[in-house]
Amino acid sequence: MAILEHEIFHPADVLRRVPREELEARLQRFRSAMDAADPQWQMAVISDKLDMYYFTGTMQDGALIIRPGDEILWVRRSYSRACHESLLPDPQIRRMKSYRQPAEYYGSPCPDVIYLDYKHTTLEWMGFFSKYFPAKQRKNLNPILAKLRSIKSAYEMDLMIRAGRIHGEVMGQGVAPLLRTGISEAELAVQLYLKLVLAGGQGVARTNRPTGEDAIGLASFGKSALVRTAFDGPGGTAGTCVAVQSIGSPFRLLREGRLVYLDIPCGADGYNTDKTVVYYYGNLDRDPEKDTILRAYNYCLELEKATAALLRPGAVFGSVYDTIMAGFDRTYEGCFMNGGQFLGHSIGLVMDETPVIAHGVKDVVRENMTLAVEPKIALPGIGMVGTENTYRITAEGAVSLTGEPQPLKVLSVK
């Protein structure tokens, strides 16, 4: 297919396409999962860009329609880019102006039941789609999609390993040279973002929730890390402005005696790792809160290590959480995870995949899952301490992709 001259794409020699055999394996697993859940299923429709990427290797305005015997990516924009990026055969990628074209292609009658992505499907989109696909019943596709994405293939794991390596190196060695008196939270976050991108990071961190945004994580100094956001992560920030609850404040400047809390993600070809590091800027021995800070931070280290040790194939996520929390130090009750009730979360194409390490979760830990473990404690009047690393689950247990948990790093004033 000819590419329009005014459309400039990545050169073929640098374009890292999702391999065709990978796409075919995912579609096969999807159909097997659908057959097990509903032997009579006829049609599933995927319009979310990340699930579209998962199955086709491209993100476009349109929908992937999967039936037991075929799959077609219907593209409104950009058809030429879809054909350039996806290794699905050309007959499986078709143009459309509206959902009239796929409706005419499939003919009538419309299936009585259509599976849709409940989490990301909007009422506006449903209006466009239902005009031509007036199904009698709609069912939720999300549990099946989440389960498929929770287990990483060898191809996906290689990308997670690459992201983790970049992440560990930049967050382990690249932070200290940037810390100086007077740098703002926002500038520090952006400088780290630049380091990650130059090292090969993808430059975007995606979330699975409407309250999360494509952002670069956050940097918080001292008490600003205690400011809660609409997203249910434990760390916080005032943000760049009222309208943006991430990155950090351009007005909050680093001063001696402050904790530096950095929750910065990294990704490679779509796949994310998560990591948090905390520094103390100044002379900790002169800080009257030294014992409070060290005790809480070291306790978070213990919790991360203990949690990771329990993440073995066959363990139940809810039981892992309950085991850790059975011995929880009640000194930190009300301060732990800034009100959240979890120890970590699955991660991959988005930061907040499922399942999570929380009470009542019945999902079983399986080999080739990837999980971010992040115990954190809010210290009133001081700031946030804690740690976070991303782990892969092997047959022997959890192995960190982003570096090992480290003692609190203390940096002299510049």
mmCIF file of C-alpha atoms in Angstrom:
data_model
loop_
_atom_site.group_PDB
_atom_site.id
_atom_site.type_symbol
_atom_site.label_atom_id
_atom_site.label_comp_id
_atom_site.label_asym_id
_atom_site.label_seq_id
_atom_site.Cartn_x
_atom_site.Cartn_y
_atom_site.Cartn_z
ATOM 1 C CA MET A 1 0.000 0.000 0.000
ATOM 2 C CA ALA A 2 1.387 3.424 -0.935
ATOM 3 C CA ILE A 3 2.111 5.807 1.937
ATOM 4 C CA LEU A 4 0.954 9.364 1.348
ATOM 5 C CA GLU A 5 3.943 11.596 0.725
ATOM 6 C CA HIS A 6 3.007 14.158 3.368
ATOM 7 C CA GLU A 7 2.887 11.496 6.077
ATOM 8 C CA ILE A 8 6.315 10.913 7.572
ATOM 9 C CA PHE A 9 6.810 7.807 9.707
ATOM 10 C CA HIS A 10 9.652 6.186 11.552
ATOM 11 C CA PRO A 11 12.061 4.688 8.980
ATOM 12 C CA ALA A 12 11.566 0.973 8.520
ATOM 13 C CA ASP A 13 15.042 0.229 9.856
ATOM 14 C CA VAL A 14 14.302 1.793 13.263
ATOM 15 C CA LEU A 15 10.618 0.941 13.591
ATOM 16 C CA ARG A 16 10.168 -1.643 16.344
ATOM 17 C CA ARG A 17 6.928 -3.340 15.338
ATOM 18 C CA VAL A 18 5.166 -5.857 17.549
ATOM 19 C CA PRO A 19 6.062 -9.199 15.874
ATOM 20 C CA ARG A 20 3.296 -10.837 13.881
ATOM 21 C CA GLU A 21 3.648 -14.113 15.777
ATOM 22 C CA GLU A 22 3.171 -12.156 19.008
ATOM 23 C CA LEU A 23 -0.052 -10.590 17.714
ATOM 24 C CA GLU A 24 -1.329 -13.955 16.497
ATOM 25 C CA ALA A 25 -0.584 -15.590 19.859
ATOM 26 C CA ARG A 26 -2.476 -12.850 21.709
ATOM 27 C CA LEU A 27 -5.499 -13.189 19.445
ATOM 28 C CA GLN A 28 -5.447 -16.948 19.915
ATOM 29 C CA ARG A 29 -5.322 -16.585 23.708
ATOM 30 C CA PHE A 30 -8.156 -14.074 23.527
ATOM 31 C CA ARG A 31 -10.373 -16.438 21.566
ATOM 32 C CA SER A 32 -9.594 -19.294 23.951
ATOM 33 C CA ALA A 33 -10.540 -17.087 26.901
ATOM 34 C CA MET A 34 -13.764 -16.008 25.189
ATOM 35 C CA ASP A 35 -14.671 -19.595 24.322
ATOM 36 C CA ALA A 36 -14.202 -20.571 27.971
ATOM 37 C CA ALA A 37 -16.249 -17.614 29.265
ATOM 38 C CA ASP A 38 -19.017 -17.803 26.662
ATOM 39 C CA PRO A 39 -19.020 -20.641 24.082
ATOM 40 C CA GLN A 40 -21.738 -18.783 22.138
ATOM 41 C CA TRP A 41 -19.933 -15.450 21.768
ATOM 42 C CA GLN A 42 -20.112 -13.841 18.335
ATOM 43 C CA MET A 43 -18.414 -10.454 18.471
ATOM 44 C CA ALA A 44 -16.052 -8.410 20.643
ATOM 45 C CA VAL A 45 -15.260 -4.766 19.933
ATOM 46 C CA ILE A 46 -12.109 -3.023 21.168
ATOM 47 C CA SER A 47 -11.833 0.746 20.793
ATOM 48 C CA ASP A 48 -9.410 1.593 23.619
ATOM 49 C CA LYS A 49 -6.047 2.534 22.112
ATOM 50 C CA LEU A 50 -3.944 0.389 24.454
ATOM 51 C CA ASP A 51 -5.940 -2.778 23.944
ATOM 52 C CA MET A 52 -5.926 -1.991 20.225
ATOM 53 C CA TYR A 53 -2.130 -1.762 20.403
ATOM 54 C CA TYR A 54 -1.979 -5.019 22.361
ATOM 55 C CA PHE A 55 -3.755 -6.948 19.612
ATOM 56 C CA THR A 56 -2.710 -5.036 16.470
ATOM 57 C CA GLY A 57 0.555 -3.209 17.196
ATOM 58 C CA THR A 58 -0.884 0.222 16.336
ATOM 59 C CA MET A 59 -3.074 2.888 17.996
ATOM 60 C CA GLN A 60 -5.682 4.530 15.772
ATOM 61 C CA ASP A 61 -9.096 6.132 15.791
ATOM 62 C CA GLY A 62 -11.325 3.187 15.061
ATOM 63 C CA ALA A 63 -12.119 -0.233 16.454
ATOM 64 C CA LEU A 64 -10.807 -3.772 16.344
ATOM 65 C CA ILE A 65 -13.697 -6.165 15.809
ATOM 66 C CA ILE A 66 -12.939 -9.760 16.705
ATOM 67 C CA ARG A 67 -15.179 -12.708 15.858
ATOM 68 C CA PRO A 68 -14.517 -16.429 16.375
ATOM 69 C CA GLY A 69 -13.269 -16.732 12.795
ATOM 70 C CA ASP A 70 -11.694 -13.371 11.962
ATOM 71 C CA GLU A 71 -10.438 -10.024 13.209
ATOM 72 C CA ILE A 72 -10.466 -6.702 11.383
ATOM 73 C CA LEU A 73 -9.047 -3.367 12.466
ATOM 74 C CA TRP A 74 -11.438 -0.698 11.202
ATOM 75 C CA VAL A 75 -9.612 2.620 10.951
ATOM 76 C CA ARG A 76 -10.997 6.103 10.569
ATOM 77 C CA ARG A 77 -7.623 7.772 11.086
ATOM 78 C CA SER A 78 -4.830 7.083 10.196
ATOM 79 C CA TYR A 79 -5.220 4.150 7.841
ATOM 80 C CA SER A 80 -1.790 4.634 6.258
ATOM 81 C CA ARG A 81 -0.091 4.732 9.654
ATOM 82 C CA ALA A 82 -1.946 1.600 10.759
ATOM 83 C CA CYS A 83 -0.713 -0.256 7.697
ATOM 84 C CA HIS A 84 2.842 0.980 8.280
ATOM 85 C CA GLU A 85 2.960 0.019 11.961
ATOM 86 C CA SER A 86 0.855 -3.110 12.269
ATOM 87 C CA LEU A 87 2.037 -6.505 11.062
ATOM 88 C CA LEU A 88 -1.520 -7.731 10.662
ATOM 89 C CA PRO A 89 -2.010 -8.564 6.969
ATOM 90 C CA ASP A 90 -3.496 -5.705 4.920
ATOM 91 C CA PRO A 91 -6.878 -7.445 4.397
ATOM 92 C CA GLN A 92 -7.310 -7.320 8.181
ATOM 93 C CA ILE A 93 -6.972 -3.523 8.217
ATOM 94 C CA ARG A 94 -9.804 -1.628 6.517
ATOM 95 C CA ARG A 95 -10.824 1.993 6.117
ATOM 96 C CA MET A 96 -14.058 3.354 7.511
ATOM 97 C CA LYS A 97 -15.766 6.736 7.668
ATOM 98 C CA SER A 98 -18.298 5.602 10.254
ATOM 99 C CA TYR A 99 -19.521 2.328 11.719
ATOM 100 C CA ARG A 100 -21.823 2.029 8.714
ATOM 101 C CA GLN A 101 -18.963 0.397 6.762
ATOM 102 C CA PRO A 102 -18.283 -2.448 9.224
ATOM 103 C CA ALA A 103 -22.044 -2.940 9.727
ATOM 104 C CA GLU A 104 -22.501 -3.371 5.985
ATOM 105 C CA TYR A 105 -19.505 -5.686 5.799
ATOM 106 C CA TYR A 106 -20.816 -8.012 8.516
ATOM 107 C CA GLY A 107 -24.393 -7.826 7.285
ATOM 108 C CA SER A 108 -27.552 -8.372 9.260
ATOM 109 C CA PRO A 109 -28.750 -9.415 11.663
ATOM 110 C CA CYS A 110 -26.528 -7.781 14.237
ATOM 111 C CA PRO A 111 -25.378 -10.220 16.959
ATOM 112 C CA ASP A 112 -27.740 -10.276 19.920
ATOM 113 C CA VAL A 113 -24.792 -9.946 22.320
ATOM 114 C CA ILE A 114 -21.689 -7.827 21.759
ATOM 115 C CA TYR A 115 -18.758 -7.653 24.167
ATOM 116 C CA LEU A 116 -17.395 -4.150 24.805
ATOM 117 C CA ASP A 117 -14.739 -2.460 26.900
ATOM 118 C CA TYR A 118 -16.865 -1.032 29.732
ATOM 119 C CA LYS A 119 -13.994 0.834 31.367
ATOM 120 C CA HIS A 120 -13.144 3.079 28.432
ATOM 121 C CA THR A 121 -16.303 3.118 26.315
ATOM 122 C CA THR A 122 -17.977 6.539 26.422
ATOM 123 C CA LEU A 123 -21.638 7.344 25.892
ATOM 124 C CA GLU A 124 -20.665 9.399 22.851
ATOM 125 C CA TRP A 125 -18.860 6.440 21.287
ATOM 126 C CA MET A 126 -21.793 4.163 22.115
ATOM 127 C CA GLY A 127 -24.092 6.521 20.257
ATOM 128 C CA PHE A 128 -21.964 6.281 17.110
ATOM 129 C CA PHE A 129 -21.586 2.506 17.383
ATOM 130 C CA SER A 130 -25.117 1.520 18.439
ATOM 131 C CA LYS A 131 -26.619 3.361 15.490
ATOM 132 C CA TYR A 132 -25.304 0.580 13.254
ATOM 133 C CA PHE A 133 -24.865 -2.253 15.784
ATOM 134 C CA PRO A 134 -28.136 -2.311 17.774
ATOM 135 C CA ALA A 135 -27.325 -5.342 19.910
ATOM 136 C CA LYS A 136 -29.939 -6.505 22.400
ATOM 137 C CA GLN A 137 -27.336 -6.999 25.095
ATOM 138 C CA ARG A 138 -23.836 -5.746 25.841
ATOM 139 C CA LYS A 139 -21.360 -7.557 28.065
ATOM 140 C CA ASN A 140 -18.172 -6.437 29.770
ATOM 141 C CA LEU A 141 -14.897 -7.414 28.128
ATOM 142 C CA ASN A 142 -12.604 -5.913 30.786
ATOM 143 C CA PRO A 143 -12.121 -8.934 33.088
ATOM 144 C CA ILE A 144 -10.908 -11.039 30.152
ATOM 145 C CA LEU A 145 -8.619 -8.296 28.815
ATOM 146 C CA ALA A 146 -7.121 -7.621 32.258
ATOM 147 C CA LYS A 147 -6.392 -11.296 32.841
ATOM 148 C CA LEU A 148 -4.710 -11.688 29.450
ATOM 149 C CA ARG A 149 -2.532 -8.616 29.967
ATOM 150 C CA SER A 150 -1.493 -9.667 33.481
ATOM 151 C CA ILE A 151 0.707 -12.490 32.134
ATOM 152 C CA LYS A 152 3.636 -11.230 30.068
ATOM 153 C CA SER A 153 5.034 -13.074 27.061
ATOM 154 C CA ALA A 154 8.782 -13.362 26.490
ATOM 155 C CA TYR A 155 8.538 -10.410 24.090
ATOM 156 C CA GLU A 156 6.731 -8.270 26.669
ATOM 157 C CA MET A 157 9.100 -9.285 29.443
ATOM 158 C CA ASP A 158 12.083 -8.208 27.355
ATOM 159 C CA LEU A 159 10.527 -4.731 27.107
ATOM 160 C CA MET A 160 9.825 -4.649 30.843
ATOM 161 C CA ILE A 161 13.440 -5.650 31.513
ATOM 162 C CA ARG A 162 14.658 -2.862 29.208
ATOM 163 C CA ALA A 163 12.439 -0.281 30.920
ATOM 164 C CA GLY A 164 13.578 -1.498 34.336
ATOM 165 C CA ARG A 165 17.239 -1.279 33.406
ATOM 166 C CA ILE A 166 16.882 2.326 32.197
ATOM 167 C CA HIS A 167 14.811 3.130 35.250
ATOM 168 C CA GLY A 168 17.242 1.664 37.747
ATOM 169 C CA GLU A 169 20.258 3.377 36.209
ATOM 170 C CA VAL A 170 18.716 6.853 35.943
ATOM 171 C CA MET A 171 16.990 6.822 39.345
ATOM 172 C CA GLY A 172 19.991 5.213 40.992
ATOM 173 C CA GLN A 173 22.725 7.421 39.559
ATOM 174 C CA GLY A 174 21.067 10.364 37.844
ATOM 175 C CA VAL A 175 19.291 12.046 40.753
ATOM 176 C CA ALA A 176 22.143 13.178 43.006
ATOM 177 C CA PRO A 177 23.843 15.433 40.391
ATOM 178 C CA LEU A 178 20.552 17.323 39.918
ATOM 179 C CA LEU A 179 19.818 18.095 43.570
ATOM 180 C CA ARG A 180 20.822 21.622 44.528
ATOM 181 C CA THR A 181 19.422 24.367 46.697
ATOM 182 C CA GLY A 182 16.772 26.333 44.823
ATOM 183 C CA ILE A 183 15.785 23.783 42.177
ATOM 184 C CA SER A 184 12.015 23.496 41.910
ATOM 185 C CA GLU A 185 9.997 20.290 42.077
ATOM 186 C CA ALA A 186 8.830 20.772 38.486
ATOM 187 C CA GLU A 187 12.349 21.377 37.170
ATOM 188 C CA LEU A 188 13.701 18.304 38.929
ATOM 189 C CA ALA A 189 10.913 16.129 37.496
ATOM 190 C CA VAL A 190 11.516 17.477 33.991
ATOM 191 C CA GLN A 191 15.294 16.998 34.255
ATOM 192 C CA LEU A 192 14.777 13.374 35.266
ATOM 193 C CA TYR A 193 12.268 12.955 32.464
ATOM 194 C CA LEU A 194 14.876 14.187 29.998
ATOM 195 C CA LYS A 195 17.463 11.735 31.328
ATOM 196 C CA LEU A 196 15.017 8.841 30.985
ATOM 197 C CA VAL A 197 14.064 9.751 27.405
ATOM 198 C CA LEU A 198 17.684 10.220 26.352
ATOM 199 C CA ALA A 199 18.472 6.806 27.840
ATOM 200 C CA GLY A 200 15.733 5.202 25.706
ATOM 201 C CA GLY A 201 12.560 5.674 27.761
ATOM 202 C CA GLN A 202 9.304 6.235 25.869
ATOM 203 C CA GLY A 203 8.420 9.506 27.586
ATOM 204 C CA VAL A 204 4.800 8.741 28.557
ATOM 205 C CA ALA A 205 3.299 7.030 31.578
ATOM 206 C CA ARG A 206 -0.231 5.807 31.006
ATOM 207 C CA THR A 207 -2.870 4.985 33.586
ATOM 208 C CA ASN A 208 -6.045 2.955 33.414
ATOM 209 C CA ARG A 209 -8.259 5.466 35.210
ATOM 210 C CA PRO A 210 -9.884 8.738 34.214
ATOM 211 C CA THR A 211 -8.343 10.431 37.300
ATOM 212 C CA GLY A 212 -4.849 9.535 36.103
ATOM 213 C CA GLU A 213 -3.124 11.341 33.269
ATOM 214 C CA ASP A 214 -0.323 10.771 30.785
ATOM 215 C CA ALA A 215 2.393 12.447 32.821
ATOM 216 C CA ILE A 216 5.991 12.111 33.956
ATOM 217 C CA GLY A 217 5.439 11.151 37.558
ATOM 218 C CA LEU A 218 6.085 13.584 40.358
ATOM 219 C CA ALA A 219 8.763 15.204 42.485
ATOM 220 C CA SER A 220 7.827 16.493 45.927
ATOM 221 C CA PHE A 221 9.893 18.248 48.586
ATOM 222 C CA GLY A 222 9.015 17.786 52.243
ATOM 223 C CA LYS A 223 5.369 18.273 53.172
ATOM 224 C CA SER A 224 4.217 18.746 49.576
ATOM 225 C CA ALA A 225 4.360 14.956 49.155
ATOM 226 C CA LEU A 226 1.481 14.752 51.656
ATOM 227 C CA VAL A 227 -0.908 16.675 49.387
ATOM 228 C CA ARG A 228 -3.425 14.154 48.131
ATOM 229 C CA THR A 229 -4.508 13.986 44.517
ATOM 230 C CA ALA A 230 -7.548 12.504 42.769
ATOM 231 C CA PHE A 231 -5.419 9.513 41.798
ATOM 232 C CA ASP A 232 -5.258 6.916 44.575
ATOM 233 C CA GLY A 233 -1.490 6.569 44.757
ATOM 234 C CA PRO A 234 0.127 7.162 48.167
ATOM 235 C CA GLY A 235 2.359 10.100 47.181
ATOM 236 C CA GLY A 236 1.131 13.556 46.297
ATOM 237 C CA THR A 237 1.983 16.979 44.966
ATOM 238 C CA ALA A 238 0.373 20.361 44.557
ATOM 239 C CA GLY A 239 1.159 19.987 40.850
ATOM 240 C CA THR A 240 2.204 22.573 38.334
ATOM 241 C CA CYS A 241 -1.136 24.353 38.828
ATOM 242 C CA VAL A 242 -4.653 23.640 40.096
ATOM 243 C CA ALA A 243 -5.512 21.983 36.770
ATOM 244 C CA VAL A 244 -2.529 19.565 36.796
ATOM 245 C CA GLN A 245 -2.062 17.316 39.826
ATOM 246 C CA SER A 246 1.282 15.844 38.810
ATOM 247 C CA ILE A 247 4.922 16.644 37.934
ATOM 248 C CA GLY A 248 5.535 19.079 40.814
ATOM 249 C CA SER A 249 5.298 22.724 41.727
ATOM 250 C CA PRO A 250 7.411 25.307 39.871
ATOM 251 C CA PHE A 251 7.291 27.403 43.050
ATOM 252 C CA ARG A 252 8.279 24.807 45.650
ATOM 253 C CA LEU A 253 12.069 25.067 45.907
ATOM 254 C CA LEU A 254 14.512 22.648 47.481
ATOM 255 C CA ARG A 255 15.878 23.722 50.850
ATOM 256 C CA GLU A 256 18.183 22.113 53.367
ATOM 257 C CA GLY A 257 16.495 19.653 55.689
ATOM 258 C CA ARG A 258 13.798 18.450 53.276
ATOM 259 C CA LEU A 259 12.953 14.990 52.060
ATOM 260 C CA VAL A 260 12.966 14.605 48.283
ATOM 261 C CA TYR A 261 10.250 12.175 47.174
ATOM 262 C CA LEU A 262 10.486 10.977 43.559
ATOM 263 C CA ASP A 263 7.833 8.711 42.060
ATOM 264 C CA ILE A 264 8.919 8.638 38.421
ATOM 265 C CA PRO A 265 7.837 5.981 35.873
ATOM 266 C CA CYS A 266 9.694 4.696 32.829
ATOM 267 C CA GLY A 267 8.523 2.810 29.762
ATOM 268 C CA ALA A 268 9.892 1.018 26.719
ATOM 269 C CA ASP A 269 7.798 0.429 23.577
ATOM 270 C CA GLY A 270 4.582 0.732 25.568
ATOM 271 C CA TYR A 271 5.563 -1.225 28.689
ATOM 272 C CA ASN A 272 6.079 0.583 31.990
ATOM 273 C CA THR A 273 8.014 0.024 35.185
ATOM 274 C CA ASP A 274 7.447 1.995 38.383
ATOM 275 C CA LYS A 275 10.036 3.119 40.903
ATOM 276 C CA THR A 276 10.168 5.490 43.856
ATOM 277 C CA VAL A 277 13.278 6.808 45.571
ATOM 278 C CA VAL A 278 13.558 9.139 48.575
ATOM 279 C CA TYR A 279 16.512 11.357 49.449
ATOM 280 C CA TYR A 280 17.266 13.559 52.424
ATOM 281 C CA TYR A 281 18.847 16.867 51.431
ATOM 282 C CA GLY A 282 21.149 18.197 54.120
ATOM 283 C CA ASN A 283 22.678 16.958 57.361
ATOM 284 C CA LEU A 284 20.324 14.330 58.724
ATOM 285 C CA ASP A 285 22.251 14.111 62.003
ATOM 286 C CA ARG A 286 21.186 17.684 62.806
ATOM 287 C CA ASP A 287 17.509 17.040 62.066
ATOM 288 C CA PRO A 288 15.416 16.640 65.259
ATOM 289 C CA GLU A 289 13.185 14.226 63.305
ATOM 290 C CA LYS A 290 16.085 11.973 62.287
ATOM 291 C CA ASP A 291 14.921 8.944 64.267
ATOM 292 C CA THR A 292 11.326 9.319 63.061
ATOM 293 C CA ILE A 293 12.420 9.541 59.435
ATOM 294 C CA LEU A 294 14.867 6.628 59.556
ATOM 295 C CA ARG A 295 12.556 4.353 61.516
ATOM 296 C CA ALA A 296 9.672 4.867 59.082
ATOM 297 C CA TYR A 297 11.865 4.599 55.989
ATOM 298 C CA ASN A 298 13.599 1.436 57.175
ATOM 299 C CA TYR A 299 10.248 -0.082 58.038
ATOM 300 C CA CYS A 300 9.119 0.503 54.443
ATOM 301 C CA LEU A 301 12.247 -1.296 53.250
ATOM 302 C CA GLU A 302 11.361 -4.264 55.447
ATOM 303 C CA LEU A 303 7.802 -4.290 54.106
ATOM 304 C CA GLU A 304 8.942 -4.245 50.470
ATOM 305 C CA LYS A 305 11.353 -7.107 51.022
ATOM 306 C CA ALA A 306 8.816 -9.143 53.015
ATOM 307 C CA THR A 307 6.099 -8.599 50.409
ATOM 308 C CA ALA A 308 8.390 -9.516 47.512
ATOM 309 C CA ALA A 309 9.422 -12.702 49.332
ATOM 310 C CA LEU A 310 5.778 -13.836 49.435
ATOM 311 C CA LEU A 311 5.116 -13.206 45.741
ATOM 312 C CA ARG A 312 5.614 -16.731 44.495
ATOM 313 C CA PRO A 313 3.538 -18.612 41.911
ATOM 314 C CA GLY A 314 0.438 -20.045 43.579
ATOM 315 C CA ALA A 315 0.172 -17.411 46.320
ATOM 316 C CA VAL A 316 -3.134 -15.530 46.591
ATOM 317 C CA PHE A 317 -2.834 -11.750 46.385
ATOM 318 C CA GLY A 318 -5.269 -11.153 49.220
ATOM 319 C CA SER A 319 -3.420 -13.618 51.450
ATOM 320 C CA VAL A 320 -0.075 -11.912 50.740
ATOM 321 C CA TYR A 321 -1.571 -8.604 51.859
ATOM 322 C CA ASP A 322 -3.179 -10.120 54.960
ATOM 323 C CA THR A 323 0.030 -11.882 55.982
ATOM 324 C CA ILE A 324 2.038 -8.657 55.811
ATOM 325 C CA MET A 325 -0.602 -6.563 57.535
ATOM 326 C CA ALA A 326 -1.114 -9.103 60.342
ATOM 327 C CA GLY A 327 2.216 -7.987 61.773
ATOM 328 C CA PHE A 328 1.845 -4.328 60.810
ATOM 329 C CA ASP A 329 3.274 -1.755 63.205
ATOM 330 C CA ARG A 330 0.198 0.137 64.418
ATOM 331 C CA THR A 331 2.362 3.180 65.033
ATOM 332 C CA TYR A 332 1.790 3.964 61.369
ATOM 333 C CA GLU A 333 -1.908 3.232 61.247
ATOM 334 C CA GLY A 334 -3.609 6.042 59.389
ATOM 335 C CA CYS A 335 -0.294 7.178 57.868
ATOM 336 C CA PHE A 336 0.406 4.124 55.740
ATOM 337 C CA MET A 337 -0.063 4.509 51.970
ATOM 338 C CA ASN A 338 -1.722 7.910 52.540
ATOM 339 C CA GLY A 339 -5.098 6.278 53.086
ATOM 340 C CA GLY A 340 -4.720 3.567 50.436
ATOM 341 C CA GLN A 341 -5.232 -0.057 51.377
ATOM 342 C CA PHE A 342 -2.812 -1.929 49.163
ATOM 343 C CA LEU A 343 0.852 -2.907 49.001
ATOM 344 C CA GLY A 344 1.367 -2.899 45.265
ATOM 345 C CA HIS A 345 -0.172 -3.312 41.843
ATOM 346 C CA SER A 346 0.272 -5.063 38.545
ATOM 347 C CA ILE A 347 1.933 -3.027 35.828
ATOM 348 C CA GLY A 348 2.482 -3.245 32.088
ATOM 349 C CA LEU A 349 0.842 -1.214 29.330
ATOM 350 C CA VAL A 350 -0.560 1.003 32.105
ATOM 351 C CA MET A 351 0.808 1.815 35.527
ATOM 352 C CA ASP A 352 -2.249 0.517 37.376
ATOM 353 C CA GLU A 353 -3.029 -2.872 35.890
ATOM 354 C CA THR A 354 -4.860 -5.547 37.869
ATOM 355 C CA PRO A 355 -4.712 -7.531 40.068
ATOM 356 C CA VAL A 356 -3.501 -5.558 43.085
ATOM 357 C CA ILE A 357 -1.957 -6.708 46.363
ATOM 358 C CA ALA A 358 -4.894 -5.930 48.620
ATOM 359 C CA HIS A 359 -7.285 -7.568 51.070
ATOM 360 C CA GLY A 360 -9.918 -9.787 49.496
ATOM 361 C CA VAL A 361 -8.263 -10.152 46.087
ATOM 362 C CA LYS A 362 -8.657 -13.805 45.105
ATOM 363 C CA ASP A 363 -6.401 -13.764 42.035
ATOM 364 C CA VAL A 364 -3.415 -16.084 42.176
ATOM 365 C CA VAL A 365 0.185 -14.991 41.624
ATOM 366 C CA ARG A 366 1.418 -16.513 38.370
ATOM 367 C CA GLU A 367 4.762 -16.775 36.657
ATOM 368 C CA ASN A 368 5.515 -13.867 34.300
ATOM 369 C CA MET A 369 3.309 -11.395 36.105
ATOM 370 C CA THR A 370 4.908 -7.994 36.764
ATOM 371 C CA LEU A 371 4.143 -6.073 39.949
ATOM 372 C CA ALA A 372 5.180 -2.802 41.555
ATOM 373 C CA VAL A 373 5.582 -3.153 45.341
ATOM 374 C CA GLU A 374 5.357 0.239 47.061
ATOM 375 C CA PRO A 375 5.024 0.508 50.854
ATOM 376 C CA LYS A 376 5.023 4.185 51.861
ATOM 377 C CA ILE A 377 4.395 6.150 55.046
ATOM 378 C CA ALA A 378 3.204 9.736 55.354
ATOM 379 C CA LEU A 379 4.922 11.555 58.226
ATOM 380 C CA PRO A 380 2.777 14.533 59.321
ATOM 381 C CA GLY A 381 4.665 17.794 59.137
ATOM 382 C CA ILE A 382 7.668 16.120 57.503
ATOM 383 C CA GLY A 383 6.862 14.398 54.219
ATOM 384 C CA MET A 384 6.596 10.993 52.589
ATOM 385 C CA VAL A 385 9.036 8.129 52.998
ATOM 386 C CA GLY A 386 8.991 4.762 51.324
ATOM 387 C CA THR A 387 10.264 2.718 48.472
ATOM 388 C CA GLU A 388 9.019 1.111 45.274
ATOM 389 C CA ASN A 389 10.383 -1.293 42.721
ATOM 390 C CA THR A 390 8.912 -3.337 39.884
ATOM 391 C CA TYR A 391 9.239 -7.127 40.073
ATOM 392 C CA ARG A 392 8.798 -9.976 37.655
ATOM 393 C CA ILE A 393 7.455 -13.262 38.965
ATOM 394 C CA THR A 394 9.662 -16.240 38.129
ATOM 395 C CA ALA A 395 9.236 -19.903 39.068
ATOM 396 C CA GLU A 396 11.482 -19.216 42.091
ATOM 397 C CA GLY A 397 9.779 -15.969 43.164
ATOM 398 C CA ALA A 398 9.952 -12.208 42.621
ATOM 399 C CA VAL A 399 12.989 -10.625 40.951
ATOM 400 C CA SER A 400 13.374 -6.855 40.794
ATOM 401 C CA LEU A 401 13.608 -5.217 37.377
ATOM 402 C CA THR A 402 14.407 -1.726 38.664
ATOM 403 C CA GLY A 403 17.146 -2.333 41.234
ATOM 404 C CA GLU A 404 17.148 -3.480 44.828
ATOM 405 C CA PRO A 405 15.599 -1.555 47.738
ATOM 406 C CA GLN A 406 18.166 0.908 49.084
ATOM 407 C CA PRO A 407 18.738 2.625 52.444
ATOM 408 C CA LEU A 408 17.757 6.286 52.667
ATOM 409 C CA LYS A 409 20.229 8.373 50.676
ATOM 410 C CA VAL A 410 21.507 11.535 52.352
ATOM 411 C CA LEU A 411 22.973 14.242 50.132
ATOM 412 C CA SER A 412 25.002 17.213 51.237
ATOM 413 C CA VAL A 413 23.772 20.708 50.503
ATOM 414 C CA LYS A 414 25.044 22.317 47.287
#
